[in-house]
Backbone as numpy.savetxt, mean C-alpha at the origin, in Angstrom:
# Nx Ny Nz CAx CAy CAz Cx Cy Cz
-29.01 -27.20 -33.90 -27.73 -27.66 -34.39 -26.75 -27.75 -33.23
-26.01 -28.83 -33.21 -24.99 -28.97 -32.19 -23.78 -28.13 -32.55
-22.93 -27.86 -31.58 -21.79 -26.97 -31.81 -20.84 -27.49 -32.89
-20.67 -28.81 -32.96 -19.78 -29.36 -33.99 -20.35 -29.15 -35.38
-21.65 -29.35 -35.51 -22.30 -29.14 -36.81 -22.24 -27.67 -37.19
-22.42 -26.79 -36.19 -22.36 -25.36 -36.45 -20.96 -24.97 -36.94
-19.95 -25.48 -36.28 -18.57 -25.19 -36.67 -18.28 -25.71 -38.08
-18.75 -26.91 -38.41 -18.51 -27.48 -39.74 -19.27 -26.75 -40.83
-20.34 -26.04 -40.48 -21.10 -25.30 -41.48 -20.43 -23.98 -41.87
-19.44 -23.56 -41.10 -18.74 -22.31 -41.39 -17.69 -22.53 -42.47
-17.35 -21.48 -43.21 -16.28 -21.62 -44.23 -14.95 -22.00 -43.56
-14.10 -22.67 -44.28 -12.83 -23.18 -43.76 -11.97 -22.10 -43.11
-11.77 -20.93 -43.73 -10.92 -19.91 -43.07 -11.47 -19.47 -41.70
-12.79 -19.41 -41.56 -13.38 -19.03 -40.28 -13.14 -20.13 -39.26
-13.28 -21.39 -39.68 -13.04 -22.51 -38.76 -11.59 -22.53 -38.29
-10.66 -22.21 -39.17 -9.26 -22.23 -38.79 -8.90 -21.08 -37.84
-9.54 -19.95 -38.02 -9.22 -18.78 -37.19 -10.00 -18.74 -35.87
-11.06 -19.51 -35.77 -11.88 -19.45 -34.56 -11.11 -19.79 -33.29
-10.39 -20.91 -33.21 -9.69 -21.23 -31.95 -8.64 -20.18 -31.55
-7.77 -19.71 -32.49 -6.80 -18.70 -32.05 -7.48 -17.38 -31.65
-8.57 -17.02 -32.31 -9.28 -15.79 -31.98 -9.88 -15.88 -30.58
-10.49 -17.01 -30.25 -11.07 -17.20 -28.93 -9.96 -17.18 -27.87
-8.85 -17.84 -28.14 -7.73 -17.84 -27.20 -7.17 -16.44 -26.99
-7.01 -15.68 -28.06 -6.52 -14.31 -27.96 -7.49 -13.43 -27.18
-8.78 -13.58 -27.41 -9.78 -12.79 -26.69 -9.77 -13.13 -25.20
-9.65 -14.40 -24.86 -9.59 -14.80 -23.45 -8.34 -14.25 -22.77
-7.21 -14.29 -23.47 -5.97 -13.77 -22.92 -6.06 -12.27 -22.69
-6.62 -11.55 -23.65 -6.77 -10.09 -23.51 -7.71 -9.76 -22.35
-8.79 -10.50 -22.22 -9.73 -10.27 -21.13 -9.06 -10.53 -19.78
-8.31 -11.60 -19.68 -7.61 -11.92 -18.45 -6.59 -10.84 -18.10
-5.83 -10.40 -19.08 -4.82 -9.36 -18.83 -5.47 -8.04 -18.44
-6.62 -7.73 -19.02 -7.30 -6.47 -18.73 -7.92 -6.47 -17.34
-8.49 -7.57 -16.93 -9.23 -7.61 -15.66 -8.40 -8.06 -14.48
-7.28 -8.71 -14.68 -6.51 -9.24 -13.56 -5.27 -8.39 -13.34
-5.22 -7.74 -12.21 -4.00 -7.06 -11.82 -3.62 -7.66 -10.48
-2.37 -7.90 -10.27 -1.93 -8.55 -9.05 -2.21 -7.77 -7.78
-2.38 -6.47 -7.88 -2.58 -5.64 -6.70 -3.93 -4.94 -6.77
-4.72 -5.05 -5.72 -5.99 -4.34 -5.71 -5.78 -2.83 -5.55
-6.77 -2.06 -5.97 -6.71 -0.62 -5.77 -6.80 -0.32 -4.28
-6.38 0.86 -3.91 -6.38 1.28 -2.52 -7.35 2.45 -2.39
-8.28 2.35 -1.47 -9.21 3.45 -1.23 -8.51 4.48 -0.36
-8.35 5.71 -0.86 -7.67 6.73 -0.07 -8.52 7.17 1.12
-7.88 7.50 2.23 -8.61 8.07 3.36 -9.18 9.44 2.97
-10.10 9.93 3.77 -10.66 11.27 3.56 -10.43 12.08 4.84
-9.23 12.60 5.01 -8.90 13.30 6.26 -9.55 14.69 6.35
-9.63 15.17 7.59 -10.08 16.54 7.83 -9.02 17.50 7.30
-9.38 18.78 7.18 -8.54 19.78 6.52 -7.11 19.86 7.05
-6.93 19.97 8.37 -5.58 20.10 8.92 -4.76 18.84 8.69
-5.38 17.69 8.90 -4.70 16.41 8.67 -4.36 16.26 7.19
-5.25 16.70 6.32 -4.99 16.64 4.87 -3.75 17.44 4.51
-3.57 18.60 5.14 -2.37 19.41 4.86 -1.10 18.66 5.28
-1.13 18.01 6.44 0.03 17.23 6.87 0.33 16.11 5.86
-0.73 15.43 5.45 -0.55 14.29 4.53 -0.06 14.74 3.15
-0.54 15.86 2.68 -0.08 16.38 1.38 1.40 16.76 1.46
1.80 17.34 2.58 3.22 17.67 2.77 4.06 16.39 2.84
3.53 15.38 3.52 4.23 14.09 3.60 4.40 13.48 2.21
3.32 13.48 1.44 3.36 12.89 0.09 4.48 13.51 -0.75
4.65 14.82 -0.63 5.68 15.51 -1.41 7.10 15.12 -0.97
7.25 14.64 0.26 8.59 14.30 0.77 8.89 12.80 0.78
7.92 11.98 0.42 8.15 10.53 0.41 9.17 10.16 -0.66
9.96 9.12 -0.43 11.01 8.76 -1.38 10.46 8.16 -2.67
11.21 8.37 -3.75 10.85 7.79 -5.05 11.23 6.31 -5.11
12.10 5.90 -4.21 12.59 4.52 -4.20 12.78 4.09 -2.74
12.32 2.90 -2.41 12.51 2.35 -1.07 13.24 1.01 -1.20
14.50 1.01 -0.80 15.33 -0.21 -0.82 15.26 -0.94 -2.15
15.39 -0.18 -3.23 15.39 -0.77 -4.57 14.02 -0.96 -5.18
12.97 -0.60 -4.48 11.60 -0.71 -5.00 11.13 0.67 -5.44
10.85 0.87 -6.73 10.40 2.18 -7.20 8.98 2.50 -6.74
8.72 3.78 -6.57 7.38 4.22 -6.18 6.43 4.04 -7.37
5.34 3.38 -7.11 4.30 3.16 -8.13 2.97 3.27 -7.39
2.41 4.47 -7.37 1.23 4.74 -6.56 0.01 3.98 -7.05
-0.86 3.62 -6.11 -2.09 2.92 -6.46 -3.10 3.86 -7.11
-4.12 3.27 -7.69 -5.20 4.11 -8.21 -6.40 3.95 -7.29
-7.18 4.96 -7.16 -7.04 6.27 -7.79 -5.90 7.07 -7.16
-5.28 7.94 -7.97 -4.17 8.74 -7.48 -4.66 9.66 -6.36
-3.87 9.76 -5.31 -4.25 10.56 -4.16 -3.01 10.93 -3.36
-2.98 12.13 -2.78 -1.85 12.48 -1.91 -1.91 11.74 -0.57
-2.94 10.92 -0.37 -3.10 10.20 0.90 -2.71 8.73 0.78
-2.25 8.32 -0.40 -1.78 6.95 -0.60 -0.50 6.95 -1.43
0.37 5.99 -1.16 1.59 5.81 -1.93 1.95 4.33 -1.88
2.69 3.87 -2.89 3.09 2.46 -2.92 4.44 2.33 -3.60
5.14 1.26 -3.24 6.46 0.98 -3.82 6.48 -0.46 -4.29
7.03 -0.66 -5.50 7.11 -1.95 -6.19 5.75 -2.31 -6.74
5.67 -3.46 -7.35 4.39 -3.86 -7.94 3.85 -5.13 -7.31
4.69 -6.10 -7.04 4.17 -7.32 -6.43 5.30 -8.05 -5.72
5.24 -8.21 -4.43 4.26 -7.60 -3.54 4.61 -6.14 -3.34
3.62 -5.33 -3.11 3.88 -3.91 -2.96 3.62 -3.44 -1.53
4.42 -2.47 -1.12 4.27 -1.84 0.18 3.39 -0.61 -0.02
2.33 -0.48 0.78 1.38 0.61 0.62 1.37 1.47 1.87
1.45 2.77 1.69 1.37 3.74 2.77 0.11 4.56 2.60
-0.62 4.76 3.68 -1.77 5.67 3.67 -1.56 6.69 4.78
-2.11 7.87 4.58 -2.00 8.94 5.56 -3.36 9.58 5.74
-3.72 9.84 7.00 -4.94 10.56 7.28 -6.15 9.72 7.58
-5.96 8.42 7.72 -7.08 7.55 8.06 -7.39 7.59 9.55
-8.38 6.83 9.93 -8.76 6.71 11.34 -7.68 5.92 12.09
-7.70 6.04 13.40 -6.77 5.28 14.25 -7.05 3.79 14.05
-6.04 3.01 13.63 -6.25 1.57 13.44 -6.57 0.89 14.78
-7.48 -0.07 14.76 -7.87 -0.78 15.98 -6.69 -1.44 16.68
-5.73 -1.94 15.91 -4.61 -2.65 16.54 -3.73 -1.72 17.37
-3.90 -0.41 17.22 -3.12 0.53 18.04 -3.57 0.47 19.51
-4.71 -0.14 19.78 -5.21 -0.27 21.15 -4.59 -1.45 21.89
-3.89 -2.31 21.18 -3.29 -3.49 21.81 -2.00 -3.09 22.53
-1.53 -3.97 23.36 -0.30 -3.71 24.12 0.95 -3.93 23.27
0.81 -4.46 22.07 1.97 -4.78 21.23 2.51 -3.54 20.55
3.70 -3.16 20.93 4.35 -2.01 20.33 5.25 -2.46 19.20
5.38 -1.60 18.23 6.30 -1.85 17.14 7.61 -1.14 17.40
8.43 -1.03 16.37 9.74 -0.40 16.55 9.64 1.12 16.69
10.68 1.68 17.22 10.87 3.12 17.26 12.08 3.40 16.38
11.87 4.13 15.31 12.94 4.35 14.34 13.10 5.85 14.12
14.26 6.37 14.40 14.56 7.79 14.18 13.47 8.70 14.74
13.09 8.47 15.98 12.11 9.28 16.70 10.68 9.15 16.16
10.40 8.10 15.44 9.03 7.81 15.00 8.66 6.46 15.58
7.62 6.46 16.42 7.18 5.20 17.02 6.09 4.59 16.14
6.09 3.27 16.10 5.16 2.53 15.25 4.41 1.49 16.08
3.11 1.41 15.85 2.33 0.28 16.34 2.43 -0.81 15.28
2.17 -2.03 15.66 2.36 -3.12 14.72 1.29 -4.18 14.89
0.94 -4.82 13.77 -0.02 -5.90 13.78 0.27 -6.83 12.60
0.13 -8.12 12.80 0.29 -9.06 11.69 -0.93 -8.99 10.79
-0.73 -9.18 9.49 -1.85 -9.08 8.55 -2.56 -10.41 8.29
-2.04 -11.50 8.86 -2.66 -12.82 8.67 -2.13 -13.57 7.46
-1.32 -12.91 6.63 -0.73 -13.55 5.46 0.79 -13.54 5.50
1.36 -13.32 6.68 2.81 -13.29 6.82 3.41 -11.90 6.73
2.59 -10.89 6.47 3.06 -9.51 6.42 2.65 -8.76 7.66
2.89 -7.45 7.66 2.61 -6.63 8.83 1.99 -5.29 8.46
1.19 -4.78 9.38 0.67 -3.42 9.35 1.43 -2.63 10.40
1.83 -1.42 10.06 2.47 -0.50 10.99 1.70 0.81 10.95
1.59 1.48 12.09 0.95 2.80 12.13 1.70 3.69 13.11
1.89 4.93 12.72 2.53 5.88 13.62 1.58 6.22 14.75
2.14 6.48 15.89 1.34 6.90 17.03 1.81 8.26 17.51
0.99 8.91 18.29 1.33 10.16 18.94 1.71 11.27 17.98
1.11 11.24 16.79 1.31 12.30 15.80 -0.05 12.82 15.38
-0.09 13.99 14.79 -1.35 14.65 14.45 -2.04 14.05 13.23
-1.43 13.08 12.61 -2.06 12.31 11.52 -1.52 10.89 11.61
-2.40 9.93 11.37 -1.95 8.54 11.36 -1.38 8.21 9.99
-0.20 7.62 10.01 0.42 7.09 8.80 0.45 5.59 8.99
-0.13 4.87 8.05 -0.18 3.42 8.14 0.56 2.83 6.95
1.35 1.81 7.22 2.14 1.15 6.17 1.85 -0.34 6.22
1.50 -0.91 5.07 1.33 -2.35 4.97 2.53 -2.92 4.23
3.25 -3.80 4.91 4.41 -4.47 4.33 4.04 -5.94 4.15
3.76 -6.37 2.91 3.35 -7.76 2.71 4.52 -8.73 2.87
4.19 -9.98 3.11 5.20 -11.02 3.24 6.04 -11.06 1.96
7.35 -11.15 2.13 8.25 -11.29 0.99 8.67 -10.00 0.32
8.14 -8.86 0.77 8.51 -7.60 0.12 9.94 -7.20 0.45
10.39 -7.51 1.67 11.74 -7.15 2.12 12.29 -8.29 2.97
13.60 -8.32 3.13 14.23 -9.34 3.94 13.71 -9.29 5.37
13.64 -8.10 5.94 13.09 -7.89 7.27 11.84 -7.02 7.12
10.76 -7.43 7.72 9.48 -6.75 7.54 9.50 -5.28 7.94
10.39 -4.88 8.84 10.46 -3.48 9.28 11.45 -2.64 8.47
12.17 -3.24 7.55 13.20 -2.52 6.79 12.71 -1.24 6.12
11.55 -1.21 5.48 11.18 0.02 4.77 10.84 1.20 5.68
10.54 0.96 6.95 10.09 2.05 7.83 11.10 3.18 7.94
12.38 2.84 7.96 13.40 3.89 8.08 13.41 4.81 6.86
12.89 4.34 5.74 12.82 5.18 4.54 11.77 6.28 4.65
10.83 6.13 5.56 9.73 7.09 5.71 9.91 8.04 6.88
10.79 7.72 7.82 10.83 8.46 9.08 11.19 9.93 8.92
12.14 10.27 8.10 12.52 11.68 7.94 11.33 12.47 7.37
10.66 11.93 6.39 9.50 12.62 5.82 8.39 12.78 6.86
8.16 11.76 7.67 7.12 11.84 8.70 7.50 12.87 9.77
8.73 12.79 10.26 9.18 13.74 11.30 9.08 15.18 10.84
9.38 15.43 9.57 9.42 16.82 9.09 8.06 17.35 8.66
7.03 16.51 8.56 5.74 16.99 8.06 4.56 16.76 9.00
4.66 15.80 9.90 3.53 15.49 10.78 3.98 15.69 12.22
3.50 16.74 12.85 3.94 17.06 14.21 3.49 16.03 15.24
4.25 15.98 16.32 3.90 15.15 17.48 2.73 15.83 18.19
1.85 15.05 18.75 0.75 15.60 19.54 1.36 16.26 20.77
0.97 17.49 21.04 1.53 18.26 22.16 1.49 17.47 23.46
2.65 17.37 24.11 2.74 16.72 25.42 2.63 15.22 25.38
2.71 14.60 24.20 2.52 13.16 24.10 3.73 12.43 23.53
4.90 12.96 23.72 6.09 12.31 23.18 6.21 10.89 23.71
6.61 9.99 22.87 6.75 8.58 23.21 8.07 8.36 23.95
8.00 7.88 25.19 9.21 7.68 25.98 10.13 6.65 25.35
9.58 5.70 24.59 10.43 4.72 23.92 11.31 5.37 22.87
10.83 6.46 22.27 11.60 7.12 21.23 12.44 8.28 21.77
11.96 8.93 22.81 12.61 10.15 23.26 13.34 10.02 24.59
13.27 8.86 25.19 14.07 8.62 26.38 13.44 8.97 27.71
12.73 10.11 27.82 12.23 10.50 29.13 10.73 10.81 29.15
10.04 10.59 28.04 8.61 10.82 28.00 8.24 12.28 27.88
9.22 13.16 27.68 8.92 14.59 27.56 8.76 15.00 26.12
């Protein structure tokens, strides 16, 4: 039987309800499976680094420049996010990002130095350097007027929870390299 014949063989109420039911099912499936933001895999830091990151997580702001904190799943003290789309994502305790080996330095904000790399979609990756745990922030294109704007929202929390590597102060941030 062809599909038209099959449809015509059904009782009238079933034929009338079939198209809206199929449309509703497709809409529900799309809404369930499509989220604008992918999940974030949390880093798995060593014990001491994990303590720094857990302390950082407790001090991170609930709001960054009007964007409320909405953490990614799975929930972890090593990841945080603000806004929903586009969202800024912070991770703590991961490996040293490869782009930190390049000569391109990022900003120094309130005694926290940042390495920087473009993400290829108009946004930027930032990572702290010279600290006992790496904090990496992804700022997607369009999240803020200036791509570096959210960094100042994290600096106090980073300074107060993640120590500088002994003897490695960044001269760009501290003036004399001491």
